[in-house]
């Protein structure tokens, strides 16, 4: 009887373990699907904002929503998840924006990989840490885009003295808008994390 009871207990434990693994796999897959769907929506929002500025108002700052969302995901998922997600987001942004050189996948991979490594080894996860990462990524991304615009102006032999102030003003307004408008992205990110966290492990807490 003891052997039969032990075998049944072991079989039940195996089934419970297999069930937990299937649930964890399902939650993980759904989590990345939601991450990706949100990235698609933010990419569309960025494209709409850039089209609006090009059509009417030239001084409006356009936030870098995709880099900010990548920052949140990489902060939580670490490395190499952040780097791989950066490549995917970069390909999405390049395809939407007509980037024939595909510079963005490389840049976003560096952003995601760097944030993932830092969040794993040095700084804890939380809203204030996200703010620091997000500000750093947006500033670096804005400066790189500004440098690319300057190089393009030089290649087109445009008068740099007249173009540079406009590029600088536009770049700074984009960085400021990015830092401000990217902050609310932490809320849907934490919503996804809480929704798909195993209740047995406890939901992720929002560190302040």
JSON list of N, CA, C and O in Angstrom, two decimals, residues 162-188:
[
{"chain": "A", "resi": 162, "resn": "UNK", "atom": "N", "xyz": [22.56, 77.51, -41.55]},
{"chain": "A", "resi": 162, "resn": "UNK", "atom": "CA", "xyz": [21.12, 77.78, -41.51]},
{"chain": "A", "resi": 162, "resn": "UNK", "atom": "C", "xyz": [20.33, 76.56, -41.06]},
{"chain": "A", "resi": 162, "resn": "UNK", "atom": "O", "xyz": [19.27, 76.69, -40.43]},
{"chain": "A", "resi": 163, "resn": "UNK", "atom": "N", "xyz": [20.83, 75.37, -41.36]},
{"chain": "A", "resi": 163, "resn": "UNK", "atom": "CA", "xyz": [20.10, 74.14, -41.05]},
{"chain": "A", "resi": 163, "resn": "UNK", "atom": "C", "xyz": [20.33, 73.68, -39.62]},
{"chain": "A", "resi": 163, "resn": "UNK", "atom": "O", "xyz": [19.41, 73.18, -38.95]},
{"chain": "A", "resi": 164, "resn": "UNK", "atom": "N", "xyz": [21.56, 73.87, -39.11]},
{"chain": "A", "resi": 164, "resn": "UNK", "atom": "CA", "xyz": [21.90, 73.33, -37.80]},
{"chain": "A", "resi": 164, "resn": "UNK", "atom": "C", "xyz": [21.02, 73.86, -36.67]},
{"chain": "A", "resi": 164, "resn": "UNK", "atom": "O", "xyz": [20.59, 73.08, -35.81]},
{"chain": "A", "resi": 165, "resn": "UNK", "atom": "N", "xyz": [20.73, 75.18, -36.61]},
{"chain": "A", "resi": 165, "resn": "UNK", "atom": "CA", "xyz": [19.83, 75.65, -35.53]},
{"chain": "A", "resi": 165, "resn": "UNK", "atom": "C", "xyz": [18.45, 74.99, -35.57]},
{"chain": "A", "resi": 165, "resn": "UNK", "atom": "O", "xyz": [17.87, 74.68, -34.52]},
{"chain": "A", "resi": 166, "resn": "UNK", "atom": "N", "xyz": [17.92, 74.77, -36.78]},
{"chain": "A", "resi": 166, "resn": "UNK", "atom": "CA", "xyz": [16.62, 74.11, -36.89]},
{"chain": "A", "resi": 166, "resn": "UNK", "atom": "C", "xyz": [16.69, 72.65, -36.44]},
{"chain": "A", "resi": 166, "resn": "UNK", "atom": "O", "xyz": [15.81, 72.16, -35.73]},
{"chain": "A", "resi": 167, "resn": "UNK", "atom": "N", "xyz": [17.76, 71.96, -36.84]},
{"chain": "A", "resi": 167, "resn": "UNK", "atom": "CA", "xyz": [17.93, 70.57, -36.43]},
{"chain": "A", "resi": 167, "resn": "UNK", "atom": "C", "xyz": [18.12, 70.46, -34.92]},
{"chain": "A", "resi": 167, "resn": "UNK", "atom": "O", "xyz": [17.56, 69.57, -34.27]},
{"chain": "A", "resi": 168, "resn": "UNK", "atom": "N", "xyz": [18.88, 71.40, -34.36]},
{"chain": "A", "resi": 168, "resn": "UNK", "atom": "CA", "xyz": [19.12, 71.38, -32.91]},
{"chain": "A", "resi": 168, "resn": "UNK", "atom": "C", "xyz": [17.83, 71.63, -32.13]},
{"chain": "A", "resi": 168, "resn": "UNK", "atom": "O", "xyz": [17.53, 70.93, -31.16]},
{"chain": "A", "resi": 169, "resn": "UNK", "atom": "N", "xyz": [17.06, 72.63, -32.58]},
{"chain": "A", "resi": 169, "resn": "UNK", "atom": "CA", "xyz": [15.80, 72.93, -31.90]},
{"chain": "A", "resi": 169, "resn": "UNK", "atom": "C", "xyz": [14.83, 71.75, -32.00]},
{"chain": "A", "resi": 169, "resn": "UNK", "atom": "O", "xyz": [14.16, 71.38, -31.02]},
{"chain": "A", "resi": 170, "resn": "UNK", "atom": "N", "xyz": [14.74, 71.16, -33.18]},
{"chain": "A", "resi": 170, "resn": "UNK", "atom": "CA", "xyz": [13.85, 70.01, -33.34]},
{"chain": "A", "resi": 170, "resn": "UNK", "atom": "C", "xyz": [14.30, 68.81, -32.53]},
{"chain": "A", "resi": 170, "resn": "UNK", "atom": "O", "xyz": [13.48, 68.13, -31.91]},
{"chain": "A", "resi": 171, "resn": "UNK", "atom": "N", "xyz": [15.62, 68.58, -32.48]},
{"chain": "A", "resi": 171, "resn": "UNK", "atom": "CA", "xyz": [16.13, 67.45, -31.71]},
{"chain": "A", "resi": 171, "resn": "UNK", "atom": "C", "xyz": [15.90, 67.62, -30.22]},
{"chain": "A", "resi": 171, "resn": "UNK", "atom": "O", "xyz": [15.50, 66.67, -29.53]},
{"chain": "A", "resi": 172, "resn": "UNK", "atom": "N", "xyz": [16.11, 68.82, -29.70]},
{"chain": "A", "resi": 172, "resn": "UNK", "atom": "CA", "xyz": [15.92, 69.06, -28.27]},
{"chain": "A", "resi": 172, "resn": "UNK", "atom": "C", "xyz": [14.44, 68.96, -27.89]},
{"chain": "A", "resi": 172, "resn": "UNK", "atom": "O", "xyz": [14.09, 68.44, -26.83]},
{"chain": "A", "resi": 173, "resn": "UNK", "atom": "N", "xyz": [13.57, 69.47, -28.77]},
{"chain": "A", "resi": 173, "resn": "UNK", "atom": "CA", "xyz": [12.13, 69.36, -28.48]},
{"chain": "A", "resi": 173, "resn": "UNK", "atom": "C", "xyz": [11.68, 67.91, -28.49]},
{"chain": "A", "resi": 173, "resn": "UNK", "atom": "O", "xyz": [10.82, 67.50, -27.69]},
{"chain": "A", "resi": 174, "resn": "UNK", "atom": "N", "xyz": [12.27, 67.09, -29.37]},
{"chain": "A", "resi": 174, "resn": "UNK", "atom": "CA", "xyz": [11.93, 65.67, -29.41]},
{"chain": "A", "resi": 174, "resn": "UNK", "atom": "C", "xyz": [12.38, 64.97, -28.13]},
{"chain": "A", "resi": 174, "resn": "UNK", "atom": "O", "xyz": [11.66, 64.13, -27.58]},
{"chain": "A", "resi": 175, "resn": "UNK", "atom": "N", "xyz": [13.57, 65.30, -27.65]},
{"chain": "A", "resi": 175, "resn": "UNK", "atom": "CA", "xyz": [14.08, 64.67, -26.43]},
{"chain": "A", "resi": 175, "resn": "UNK", "atom": "C", "xyz": [13.21, 65.05, -25.23]},
{"chain": "A", "resi": 175, "resn": "UNK", "atom": "O", "xyz": [12.86, 64.20, -24.41]},
{"chain": "A", "resi": 176, "resn": "UNK", "atom": "N", "xyz": [12.87, 66.32, -25.13]},
{"chain": "A", "resi": 176, "resn": "UNK", "atom": "CA", "xyz": [12.03, 66.77, -24.00]},
{"chain": "A", "resi": 176, "resn": "UNK", "atom": "C", "xyz": [10.66, 66.09, -24.05]},
{"chain": "A", "resi": 176, "resn": "UNK", "atom": "O", "xyz": [10.13, 65.62, -23.03]},
{"chain": "A", "resi": 177, "resn": "UNK", "atom": "N", "xyz": [10.07, 66.05, -25.25]},
{"chain": "A", "resi": 177, "resn": "UNK", "atom": "CA", "xyz": [8.77, 65.38, -25.39]},
{"chain": "A", "resi": 177, "resn": "UNK", "atom": "C", "xyz": [8.87, 63.90, -25.05]},
{"chain": "A", "resi": 177, "resn": "UNK", "atom": "O", "xyz": [7.96, 63.33, -24.45]},
{"chain": "A", "resi": 178, "resn": "UNK", "atom": "N", "xyz": [9.99, 63.28, -25.41]},
{"chain": "A", "resi": 178, "resn": "UNK", "atom": "CA", "xyz": [10.18, 61.86, -25.12]},
{"chain": "A", "resi": 178, "resn": "UNK", "atom": "C", "xyz": [10.23, 61.60, -23.62]},
{"chain": "A", "resi": 178, "resn": "UNK", "atom": "O", "xyz": [9.60, 60.67, -23.12]},
{"chain": "A", "resi": 179, "resn": "UNK", "atom": "N", "xyz": [10.99, 62.41, -22.91]},
{"chain": "A", "resi": 179, "resn": "UNK", "atom": "CA", "xyz": [11.14, 62.23, -21.47]},
{"chain": "A", "resi": 179, "resn": "UNK", "atom": "C", "xyz": [9.79, 62.40, -20.77]},
{"chain": "A", "resi": 179, "resn": "UNK", "atom": "O", "xyz": [9.47, 61.67, -19.81]},
{"chain": "A", "resi": 180, "resn": "UNK", "atom": "N", "xyz": [8.97, 63.32, -21.24]},
{"chain": "A", "resi": 180, "resn": "UNK", "atom": "CA", "xyz": [7.68, 63.59, -20.59]},
{"chain": "A", "resi": 180, "resn": "UNK", "atom": "C", "xyz": [6.64, 62.55, -20.94]},
{"chain": "A", "resi": 180, "resn": "UNK", "atom": "O", "xyz": [6.00, 61.94, -20.07]},
{"chain": "A", "resi": 181, "resn": "UNK", "atom": "N", "xyz": [6.46, 62.30, -22.24]},
{"chain": "A", "resi": 181, "resn": "UNK", "atom": "CA", "xyz": [5.37, 61.44, -22.68]},
{"chain": "A", "resi": 181, "resn": "UNK", "atom": "C", "xyz": [5.66, 59.96, -22.48]},
{"chain": "A", "resi": 181, "resn": "UNK", "atom": "O", "xyz": [4.72, 59.14, -22.50]},
{"chain": "A", "resi": 182, "resn": "UNK", "atom": "N", "xyz": [6.90, 59.60, -22.29]},
{"chain": "A", "resi": 182, "resn": "UNK", "atom": "CA", "xyz": [7.23, 58.19, -22.08]},
{"chain": "A", "resi": 182, "resn": "UNK", "atom": "C", "xyz": [6.95, 57.73, -20.66]},
{"chain": "A", "resi": 182, "resn": "UNK", "atom": "O", "xyz": [6.86, 56.52, -20.42]},
{"chain": "A", "resi": 183, "resn": "UNK", "atom": "N", "xyz": [6.79, 58.64, -19.72]},
{"chain": "A", "resi": 183, "resn": "UNK", "atom": "CA", "xyz": [6.56, 58.25, -18.33]},
{"chain": "A", "resi": 183, "resn": "UNK", "atom": "C", "xyz": [5.27, 57.44, -18.15]},
{"chain": "A", "resi": 183, "resn": "UNK", "atom": "O", "xyz": [5.26, 56.45, -17.42]},
{"chain": "A", "resi": 184, "resn": "UNK", "atom": "N", "xyz": [4.14, 57.83, -18.78]},
{"chain": "A", "resi": 184, "resn": "UNK", "atom": "CA", "xyz": [2.91, 57.03, -18.59]},
{"chain": "A", "resi": 184, "resn": "UNK", "atom": "C", "xyz": [2.99, 55.62, -19.14]},
{"chain": "A", "resi": 184, "resn": "UNK", "atom": "O", "xyz": [2.13, 54.79, -18.80]},
{"chain": "A", "resi": 185, "resn": "UNK", "atom": "N", "xyz": [3.98, 55.32, -19.98]},
{"chain": "A", "resi": 185, "resn": "UNK", "atom": "CA", "xyz": [4.09, 53.96, -20.53]},
{"chain": "A", "resi": 185, "resn": "UNK", "atom": "C", "xyz": [4.38, 52.93, -19.45]},
{"chain": "A", "resi": 185, "resn": "UNK", "atom": "O", "xyz": [4.16, 51.73, -19.65]},
{"chain": "A", "resi": 186, "resn": "UNK", "atom": "N", "xyz": [4.86, 53.38, -18.30]},
{"chain": "A", "resi": 186, "resn": "UNK", "atom": "CA", "xyz": [5.15, 52.44, -17.22]},
{"chain": "A", "resi": 186, "resn": "UNK", "atom": "C", "xyz": [3.87, 51.80, -16.67]},
{"chain": "A", "resi": 186, "resn": "UNK", "atom": "O", "xyz": [3.90, 50.67, -16.19]},
{"chain": "A", "resi": 187, "resn": "UNK", "atom": "N", "xyz": [2.75, 52.51, -16.78]},
{"chain": "A", "resi": 187, "resn": "UNK", "atom": "CA", "xyz": [1.50, 51.98, -16.25]},
{"chain": "A", "resi": 187, "resn": "UNK", "atom": "C", "xyz": [0.98, 50.78, -17.04]},
{"chain": "A", "resi": 187, "resn": "UNK", "atom": "O", "xyz": [0.69, 49.74, -16.44]},
{"chain": "A", "resi": 188, "resn": "UNK", "atom": "N", "xyz": [0.84, 50.87, -18.38]},
{"chain": "A", "resi": 188, "resn": "UNK", "atom": "CA", "xyz": [0.42, 49.65, -19.10]},
{"chain": "A", "resi": 188, "resn": "UNK", "atom": "C", "xyz": [1.45, 48.54, -19.01]},
{"chain": "A", "resi": 188, "resn": "UNK", "atom": "O", "xyz": [1.08, 47.35, -19.02]}
]
